[in-house]
Coordinates of C-alpha atoms and ligand atoms in Angstrom, one line a residue:
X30 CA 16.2 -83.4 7.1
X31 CA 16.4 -81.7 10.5
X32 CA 19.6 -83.0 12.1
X33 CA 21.6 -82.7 8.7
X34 CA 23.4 -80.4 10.0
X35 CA 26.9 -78.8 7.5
X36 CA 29.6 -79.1 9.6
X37 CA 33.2 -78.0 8.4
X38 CA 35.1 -80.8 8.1
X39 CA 37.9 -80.7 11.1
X40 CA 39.4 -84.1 11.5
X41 CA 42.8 -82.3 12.9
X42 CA 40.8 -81.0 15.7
X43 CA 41.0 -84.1 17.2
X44 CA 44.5 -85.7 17.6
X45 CA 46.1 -89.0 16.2
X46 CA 46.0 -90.5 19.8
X47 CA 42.5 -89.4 21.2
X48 CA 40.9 -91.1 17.7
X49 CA 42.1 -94.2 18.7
X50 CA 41.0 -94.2 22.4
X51 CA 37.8 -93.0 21.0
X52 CA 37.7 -96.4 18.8
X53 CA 38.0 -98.4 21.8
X54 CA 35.5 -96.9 23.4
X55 CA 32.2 -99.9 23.5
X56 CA 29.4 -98.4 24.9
X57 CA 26.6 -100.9 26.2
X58 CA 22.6 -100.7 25.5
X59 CA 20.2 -101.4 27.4
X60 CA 17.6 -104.3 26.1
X61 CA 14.8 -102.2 28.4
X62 CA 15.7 -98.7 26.5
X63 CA 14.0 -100.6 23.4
X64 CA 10.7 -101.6 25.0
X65 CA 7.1 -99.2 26.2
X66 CA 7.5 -97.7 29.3
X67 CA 6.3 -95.4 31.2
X68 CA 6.5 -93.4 34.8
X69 CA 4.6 -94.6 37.6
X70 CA 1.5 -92.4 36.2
X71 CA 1.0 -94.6 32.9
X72 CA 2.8 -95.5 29.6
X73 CA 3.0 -93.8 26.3
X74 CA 3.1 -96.4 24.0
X75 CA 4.9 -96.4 20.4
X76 CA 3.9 -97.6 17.3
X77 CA 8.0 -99.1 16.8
X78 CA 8.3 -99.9 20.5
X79 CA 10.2 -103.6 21.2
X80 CA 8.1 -106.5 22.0
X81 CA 10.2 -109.4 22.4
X82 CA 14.2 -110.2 22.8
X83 CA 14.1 -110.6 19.5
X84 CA 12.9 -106.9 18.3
X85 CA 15.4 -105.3 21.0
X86 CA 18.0 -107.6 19.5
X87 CA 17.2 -106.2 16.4
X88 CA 16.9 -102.4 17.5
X89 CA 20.3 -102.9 19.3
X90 CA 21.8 -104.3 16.2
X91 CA 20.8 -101.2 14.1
X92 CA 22.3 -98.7 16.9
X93 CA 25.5 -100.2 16.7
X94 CA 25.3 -100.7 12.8
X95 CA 25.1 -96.9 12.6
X96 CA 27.7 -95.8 15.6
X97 CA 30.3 -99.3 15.7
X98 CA 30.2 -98.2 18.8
X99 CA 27.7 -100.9 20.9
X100 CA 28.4 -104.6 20.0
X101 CA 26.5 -105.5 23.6
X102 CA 23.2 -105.1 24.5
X103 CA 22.5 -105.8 28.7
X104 CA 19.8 -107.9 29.6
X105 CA 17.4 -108.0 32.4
X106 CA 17.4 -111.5 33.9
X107 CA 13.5 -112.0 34.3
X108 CA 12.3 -109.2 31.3
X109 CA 14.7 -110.7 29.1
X110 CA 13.8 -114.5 28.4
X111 CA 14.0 -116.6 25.0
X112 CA 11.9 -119.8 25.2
X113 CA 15.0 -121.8 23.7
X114 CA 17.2 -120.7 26.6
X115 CA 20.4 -118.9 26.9
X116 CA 21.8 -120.4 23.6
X117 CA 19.1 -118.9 21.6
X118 CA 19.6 -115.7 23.2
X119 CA 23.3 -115.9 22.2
X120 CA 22.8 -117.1 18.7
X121 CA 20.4 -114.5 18.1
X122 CA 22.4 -112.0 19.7
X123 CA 25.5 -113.2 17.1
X124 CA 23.1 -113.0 14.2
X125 CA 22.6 -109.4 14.3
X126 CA 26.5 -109.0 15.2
X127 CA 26.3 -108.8 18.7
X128 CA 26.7 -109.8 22.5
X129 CA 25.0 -110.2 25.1
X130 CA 26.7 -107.7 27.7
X131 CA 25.7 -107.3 31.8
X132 CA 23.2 -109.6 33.1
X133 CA 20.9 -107.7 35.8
X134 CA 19.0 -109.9 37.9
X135 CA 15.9 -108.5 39.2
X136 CA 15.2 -108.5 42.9
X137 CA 12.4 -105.6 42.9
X138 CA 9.3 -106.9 40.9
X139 CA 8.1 -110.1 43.0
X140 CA 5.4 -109.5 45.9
X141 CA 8.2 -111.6 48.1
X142 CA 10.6 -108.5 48.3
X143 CA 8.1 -106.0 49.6
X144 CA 9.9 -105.6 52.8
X145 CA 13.4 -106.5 51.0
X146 CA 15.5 -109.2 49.1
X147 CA 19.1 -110.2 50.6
X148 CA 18.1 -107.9 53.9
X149 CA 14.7 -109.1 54.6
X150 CA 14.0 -110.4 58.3
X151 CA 12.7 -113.1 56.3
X152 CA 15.0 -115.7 56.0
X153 CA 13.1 -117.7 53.0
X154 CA 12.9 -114.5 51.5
X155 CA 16.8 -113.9 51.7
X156 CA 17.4 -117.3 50.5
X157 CA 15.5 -116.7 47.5
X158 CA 16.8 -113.3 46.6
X159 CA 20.2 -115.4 46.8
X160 CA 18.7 -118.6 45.1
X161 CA 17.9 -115.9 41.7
X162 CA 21.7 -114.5 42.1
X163 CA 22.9 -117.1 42.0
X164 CA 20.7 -118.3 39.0
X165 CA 22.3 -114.4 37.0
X166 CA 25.7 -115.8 37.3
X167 CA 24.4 -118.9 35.7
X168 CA 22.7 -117.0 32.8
X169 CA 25.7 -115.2 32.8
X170 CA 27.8 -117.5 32.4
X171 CA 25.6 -119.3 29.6
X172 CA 25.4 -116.1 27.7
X173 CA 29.1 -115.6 28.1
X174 CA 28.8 -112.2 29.9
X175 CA 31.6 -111.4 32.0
X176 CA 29.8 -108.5 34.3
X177 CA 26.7 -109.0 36.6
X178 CA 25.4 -105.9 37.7
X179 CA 23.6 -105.5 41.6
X180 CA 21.4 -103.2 42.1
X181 CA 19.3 -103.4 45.1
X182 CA 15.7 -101.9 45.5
X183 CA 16.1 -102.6 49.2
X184 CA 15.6 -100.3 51.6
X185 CA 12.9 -99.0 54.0
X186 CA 10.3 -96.1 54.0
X187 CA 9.5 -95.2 57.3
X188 CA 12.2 -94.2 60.8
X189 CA 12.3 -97.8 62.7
X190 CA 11.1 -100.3 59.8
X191 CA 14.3 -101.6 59.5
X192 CA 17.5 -102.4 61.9
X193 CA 20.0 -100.8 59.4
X194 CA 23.0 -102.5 60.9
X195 CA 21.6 -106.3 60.9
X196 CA 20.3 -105.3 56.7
X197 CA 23.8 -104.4 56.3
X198 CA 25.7 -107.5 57.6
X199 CA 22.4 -109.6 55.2
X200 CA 23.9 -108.0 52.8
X201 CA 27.2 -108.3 52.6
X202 CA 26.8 -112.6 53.3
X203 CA 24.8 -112.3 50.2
X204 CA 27.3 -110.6 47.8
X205 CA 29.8 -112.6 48.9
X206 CA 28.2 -115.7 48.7
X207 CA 27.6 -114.6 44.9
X208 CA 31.1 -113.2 44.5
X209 CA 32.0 -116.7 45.4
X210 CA 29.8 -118.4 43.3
X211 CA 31.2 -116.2 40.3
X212 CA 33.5 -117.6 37.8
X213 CA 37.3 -116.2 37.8
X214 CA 36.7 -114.6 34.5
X215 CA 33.1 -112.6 35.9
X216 CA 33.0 -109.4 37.7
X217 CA 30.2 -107.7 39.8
X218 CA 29.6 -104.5 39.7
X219 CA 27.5 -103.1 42.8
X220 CA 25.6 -100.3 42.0
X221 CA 24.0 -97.5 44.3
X222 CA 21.2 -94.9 44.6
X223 CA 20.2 -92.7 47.5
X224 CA 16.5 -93.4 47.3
X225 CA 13.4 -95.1 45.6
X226 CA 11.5 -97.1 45.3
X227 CA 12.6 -96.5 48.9
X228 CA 12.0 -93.0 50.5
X229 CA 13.5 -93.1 54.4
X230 CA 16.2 -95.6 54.0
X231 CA 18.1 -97.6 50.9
X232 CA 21.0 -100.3 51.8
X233 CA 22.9 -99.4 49.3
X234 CA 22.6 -95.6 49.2
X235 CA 26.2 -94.1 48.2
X236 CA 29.3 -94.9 46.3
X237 CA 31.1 -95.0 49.6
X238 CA 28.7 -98.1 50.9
X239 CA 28.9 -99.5 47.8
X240 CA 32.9 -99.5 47.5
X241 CA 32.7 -101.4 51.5
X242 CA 30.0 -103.8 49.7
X243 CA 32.2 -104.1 46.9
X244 CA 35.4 -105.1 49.1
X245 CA 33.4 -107.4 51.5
X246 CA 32.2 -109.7 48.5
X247 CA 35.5 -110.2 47.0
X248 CA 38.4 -109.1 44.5
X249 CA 36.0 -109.1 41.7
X250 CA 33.4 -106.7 43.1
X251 CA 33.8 -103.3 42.3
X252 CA 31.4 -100.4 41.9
X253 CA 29.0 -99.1 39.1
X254 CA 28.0 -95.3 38.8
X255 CA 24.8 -94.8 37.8
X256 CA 24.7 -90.9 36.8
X257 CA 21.3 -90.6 38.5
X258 CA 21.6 -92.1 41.4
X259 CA 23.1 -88.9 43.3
X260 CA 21.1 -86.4 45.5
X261 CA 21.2 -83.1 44.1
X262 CA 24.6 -80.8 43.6
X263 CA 26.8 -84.3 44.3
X264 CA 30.1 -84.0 42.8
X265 CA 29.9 -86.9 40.7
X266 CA 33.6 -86.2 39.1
X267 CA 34.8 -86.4 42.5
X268 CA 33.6 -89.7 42.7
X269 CA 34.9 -90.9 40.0
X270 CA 38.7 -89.8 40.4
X271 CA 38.4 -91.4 43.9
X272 CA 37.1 -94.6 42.6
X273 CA 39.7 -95.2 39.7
X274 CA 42.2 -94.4 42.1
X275 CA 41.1 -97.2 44.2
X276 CA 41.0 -99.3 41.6
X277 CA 37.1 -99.8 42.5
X278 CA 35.6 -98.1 39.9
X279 CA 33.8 -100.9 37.7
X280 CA 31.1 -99.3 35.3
X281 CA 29.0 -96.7 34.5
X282 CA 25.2 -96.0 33.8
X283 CA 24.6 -93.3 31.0
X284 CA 21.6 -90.7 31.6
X285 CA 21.4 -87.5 32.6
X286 CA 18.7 -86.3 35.2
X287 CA 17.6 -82.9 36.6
X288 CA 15.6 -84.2 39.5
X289 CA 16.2 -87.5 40.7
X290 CA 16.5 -90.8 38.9
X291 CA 15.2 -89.0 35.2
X292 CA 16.4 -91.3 33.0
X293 CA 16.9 -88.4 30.6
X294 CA 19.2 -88.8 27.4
X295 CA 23.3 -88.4 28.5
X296 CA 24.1 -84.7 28.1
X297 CA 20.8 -83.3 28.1
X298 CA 20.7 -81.7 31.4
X299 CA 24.2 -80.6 32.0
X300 CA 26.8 -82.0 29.3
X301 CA 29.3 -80.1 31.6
X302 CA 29.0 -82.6 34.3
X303 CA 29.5 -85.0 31.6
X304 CA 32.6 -84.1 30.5
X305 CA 34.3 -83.6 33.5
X306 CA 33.6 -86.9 34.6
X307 CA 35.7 -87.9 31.3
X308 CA 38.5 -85.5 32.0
X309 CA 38.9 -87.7 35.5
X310 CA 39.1 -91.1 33.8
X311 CA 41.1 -89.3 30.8
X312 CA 43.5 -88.1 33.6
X313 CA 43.3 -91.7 35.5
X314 CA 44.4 -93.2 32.3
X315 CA 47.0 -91.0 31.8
X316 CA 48.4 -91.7 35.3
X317 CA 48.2 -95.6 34.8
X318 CA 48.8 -95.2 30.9
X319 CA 46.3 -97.6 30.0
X320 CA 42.7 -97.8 29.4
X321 CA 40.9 -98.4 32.7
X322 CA 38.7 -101.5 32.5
X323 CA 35.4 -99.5 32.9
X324 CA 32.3 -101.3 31.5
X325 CA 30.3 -97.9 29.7
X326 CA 26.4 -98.6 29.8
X327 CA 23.3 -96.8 29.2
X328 CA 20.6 -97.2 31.2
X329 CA 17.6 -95.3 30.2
X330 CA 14.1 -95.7 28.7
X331 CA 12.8 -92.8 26.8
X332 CA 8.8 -92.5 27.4
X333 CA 8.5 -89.3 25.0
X334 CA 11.5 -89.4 22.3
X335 CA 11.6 -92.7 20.0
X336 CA 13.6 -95.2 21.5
X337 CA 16.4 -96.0 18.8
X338 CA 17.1 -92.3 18.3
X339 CA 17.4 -91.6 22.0
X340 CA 19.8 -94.2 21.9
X341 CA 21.5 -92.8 19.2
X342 CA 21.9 -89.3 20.3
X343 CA 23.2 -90.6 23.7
X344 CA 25.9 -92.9 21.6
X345 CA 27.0 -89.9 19.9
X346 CA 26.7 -87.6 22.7
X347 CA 29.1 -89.8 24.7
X348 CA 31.8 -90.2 22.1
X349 CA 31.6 -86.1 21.9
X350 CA 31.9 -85.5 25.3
X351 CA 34.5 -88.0 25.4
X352 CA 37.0 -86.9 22.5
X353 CA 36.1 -83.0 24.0
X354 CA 37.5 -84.5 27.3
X355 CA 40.6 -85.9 25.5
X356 CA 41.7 -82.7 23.9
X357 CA 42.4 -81.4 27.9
X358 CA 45.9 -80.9 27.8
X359 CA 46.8 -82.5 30.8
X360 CA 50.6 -81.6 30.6
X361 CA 49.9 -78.0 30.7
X362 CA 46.9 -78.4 32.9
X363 CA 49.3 -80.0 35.5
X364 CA 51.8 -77.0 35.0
X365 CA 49.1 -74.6 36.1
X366 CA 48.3 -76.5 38.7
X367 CA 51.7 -76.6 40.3
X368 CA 51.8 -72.5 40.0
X369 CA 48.3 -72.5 41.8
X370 CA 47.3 -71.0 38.7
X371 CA 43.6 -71.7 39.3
X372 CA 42.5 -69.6 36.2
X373 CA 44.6 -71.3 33.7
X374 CA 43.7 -74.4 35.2
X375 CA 40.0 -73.7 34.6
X376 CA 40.8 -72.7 31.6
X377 CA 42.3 -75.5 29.9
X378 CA 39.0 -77.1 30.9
X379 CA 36.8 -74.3 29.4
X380 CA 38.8 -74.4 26.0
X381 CA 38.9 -78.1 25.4
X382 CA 34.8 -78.2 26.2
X383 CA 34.0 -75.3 24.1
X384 CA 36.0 -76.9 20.7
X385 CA 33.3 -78.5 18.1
X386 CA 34.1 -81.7 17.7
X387 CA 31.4 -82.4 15.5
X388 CA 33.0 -82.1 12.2
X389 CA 36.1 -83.9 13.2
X390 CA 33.8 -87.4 14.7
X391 CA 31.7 -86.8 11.4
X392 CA 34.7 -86.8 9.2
X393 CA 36.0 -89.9 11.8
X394 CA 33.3 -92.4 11.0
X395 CA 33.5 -92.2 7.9
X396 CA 37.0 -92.8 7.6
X397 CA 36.1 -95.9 9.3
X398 CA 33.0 -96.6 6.9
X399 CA 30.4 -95.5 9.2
X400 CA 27.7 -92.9 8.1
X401 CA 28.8 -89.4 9.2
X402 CA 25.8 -88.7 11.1
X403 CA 24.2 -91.8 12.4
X404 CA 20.7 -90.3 13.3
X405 CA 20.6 -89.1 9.6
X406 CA 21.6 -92.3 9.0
X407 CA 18.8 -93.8 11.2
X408 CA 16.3 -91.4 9.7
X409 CA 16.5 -92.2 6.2
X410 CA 16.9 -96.1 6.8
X411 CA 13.0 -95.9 6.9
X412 CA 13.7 -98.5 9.9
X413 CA 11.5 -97.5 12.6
X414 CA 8.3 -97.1 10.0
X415 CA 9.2 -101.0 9.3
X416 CA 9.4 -102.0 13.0
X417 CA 6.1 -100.3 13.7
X418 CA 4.7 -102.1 10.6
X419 CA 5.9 -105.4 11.9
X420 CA 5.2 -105.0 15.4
X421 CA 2.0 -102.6 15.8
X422 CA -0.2 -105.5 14.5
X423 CA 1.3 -108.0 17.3
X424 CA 1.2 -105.5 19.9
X425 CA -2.8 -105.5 19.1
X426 CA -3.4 -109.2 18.9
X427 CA -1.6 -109.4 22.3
X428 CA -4.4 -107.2 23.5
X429 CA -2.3 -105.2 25.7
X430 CA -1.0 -102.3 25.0
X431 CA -3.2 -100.9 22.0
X432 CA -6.8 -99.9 22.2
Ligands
LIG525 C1 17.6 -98.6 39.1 O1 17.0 -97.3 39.1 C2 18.3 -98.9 37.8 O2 19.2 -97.8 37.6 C3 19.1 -100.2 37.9 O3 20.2 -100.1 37.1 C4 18.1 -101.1 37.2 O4 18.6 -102.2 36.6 C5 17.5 -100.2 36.1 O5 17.5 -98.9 36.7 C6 16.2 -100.6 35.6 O6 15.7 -99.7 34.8
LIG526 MN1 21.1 -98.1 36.7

């Protein structure tokens, strides 16, 4: 069993206090992470790979039987549809001992929004980007999801395509019309990226834009970090203790890139990074002494590793990188700082990072009746060999995806 790995058992490591913020820490899946896709060159398909709602329901279900850690899966408002409507989605979701989590409306698939949704010249064209907003904060409201996340594919390709300033002001009517459209108890969580599928231009490139978005549409708005939406060497950490300080800091998306947009499992690339963007909500908390209402999603879709693992690992990555980021001591950190002691600062840092964890978060879940190791777990369920048995034969009589 590769990933059985003996770890000595270290539950002390990890203090009384940081277990229990660790418990309340929900992380939410992705309904695409579940399905085939691919990059722009082609797909590699899997055998186990999610067909319908219905098999991501169930592949969400088993991540968060193994990890207790995901009771909501996201959906994608035109990828995600049940033919009984919303109610079916959220009884089948409460079958399998979930929620439906953030609803994402998708304004970059239809040939109308080739030159833009809410900031095309087109005024049709902006109505109708609108018109399907407005229809997420219905669905969300019918699946009982508080959050609807924006994310715009908007932008322009080439120097003059677009007036920037007039996109802007589209813009900004639009997310406020939505803001306003938004139940009391809904939030919208406006998220940003530098560039594609647009390459000169996007209208919601930075966390900066997105925060002036975010307090244009309305209380409710605040702004969702997507962890590859950053041009290279960005101090993402930064960001992040900015943002909470603001009070504008609304969500996360989990992945780790190298490049550009990646997608690549949380950690991979630089669990560093990682970290420290924990240690700055660890030392918002602290400040405020409370949790910060954060909403903690993944958003990735594995093309090489299987899907339910990669979600796994991420899960358990997270709640690593998270409890190594609680161990800062942040009452001695502070001390340094106020000597200027730069080393000792870094240090405190370096030490907390470098502790194994492993042991103690192994030893954790199964205080709380959760298998130690939930990709062992996973593994020996024999669960993905049954999902490609049930769905390989449907993928084939659908024609698609198998030759
Ligand atoms: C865009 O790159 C994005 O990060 C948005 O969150 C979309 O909803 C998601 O990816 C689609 O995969
Ligand atoms: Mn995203």
């Amino acid at each position: 069993m590769p990933y059985l790995v003996v770890m000595p058992s270290s539950c002390s490591v990890i203090p009384v206090h940081a277990l229990a913020r660790l418990a309340r820490l929900e992380i939410e899946i992705p309904s695409w992470g579940f399905a085939d896709t691919g990059t722009r060159f082609g797909k590699f398909l899997q055998d186990a790979a999610a067909l319908t709602i219905h098999d991501k329901l169930d592949d969400a279900a088993q991540v968060h039987r193994l990890t207790g850690a995901c009771p909501r899966m996201a959906v994608h408002a035109l990828w995600d549809s049940t033919p009984g409507g919303a109610s079916e989605l959220v009884a089948a979701a409460r079958a399998r001992g979930l929620r439906i989590g953030s609803v994402n409306p998708n304004l970059f698939e239809s040939q109308c929004y080739r030159f833009g949704s809410v900031t095309n010249e087109d005024p049709s064209v902006r109505r109708a980007a609108i018109t399907h907003l407005l229809h997420s904060v219905e669905l969300a409201q019918a699946v009982d999801s508080r959050t609807l996340v924006v994310w715009l594919a908007d932008g322009t390709n080439y120097p003059g395509q677009g007036h920037i300033a007039r996109r802007k002001r589209w813009c900004m009517e639009a997310l406020r019309e939505v803001h306003d459209a938004m139940p009391s108890s809904m939030q919208m969580l406006i998220e940003y990226k530098p560039f594609e599928p647009a390459f000169y231009h996007t209208d919601i490139a930075d966390w900066g834009m997105a925060q002036t978005f975010a307090k244009h549409a309305g209380p409710r708005a605040k702004v969702l970090i997507d962890m590859g939406h950053h041009l290279p060497g960005q101090n993402v950490e930064h960001i992040v203790a900015f943002l909470a300080d603001e009070g504008m800091l609304g969500g996360f998306h989990f992945n780790d890139s190298h490049y550009a947009d990646d997608d690549l499992t949380t950690g991979s690339i630089d669990p560093y990074r990682v970290f420290r963007i924990f240690v700055a909500i660890c030392e918002a908390e602290h400040a405020l002494g409370r949790d910060l209402p954060i909403e903690y999603m993944i958003d990735q879709s594995h093309n090489l590793k299987p899907k339910i693992e990669a979600m796994i690992q991420t899960v358990v990555t997270v709640q690593e990188l998270f409890a190594k980021a609680l161990l800062v001591d942040l009452a001695a950190l502070d001390a340094a700082r106020s000597k200027h002691d730069v080393v000792a600062a870094e240090e405190f840092l370096k030490h907390a990072f470098a502790t194994d964890v492993r042991g103690a978060l192994c030893d954790w879940r199964a205080a709380r009746g959760l298998p130690a190791q939930p990709l062992v777990a996973h593994r020996t369920s024999n669960y993905e060999a049954r999902a490609a048995s049930d769905r390989l034969p449907r993928k084939s009589s659908s024609g698609g995806s198998y030759a």
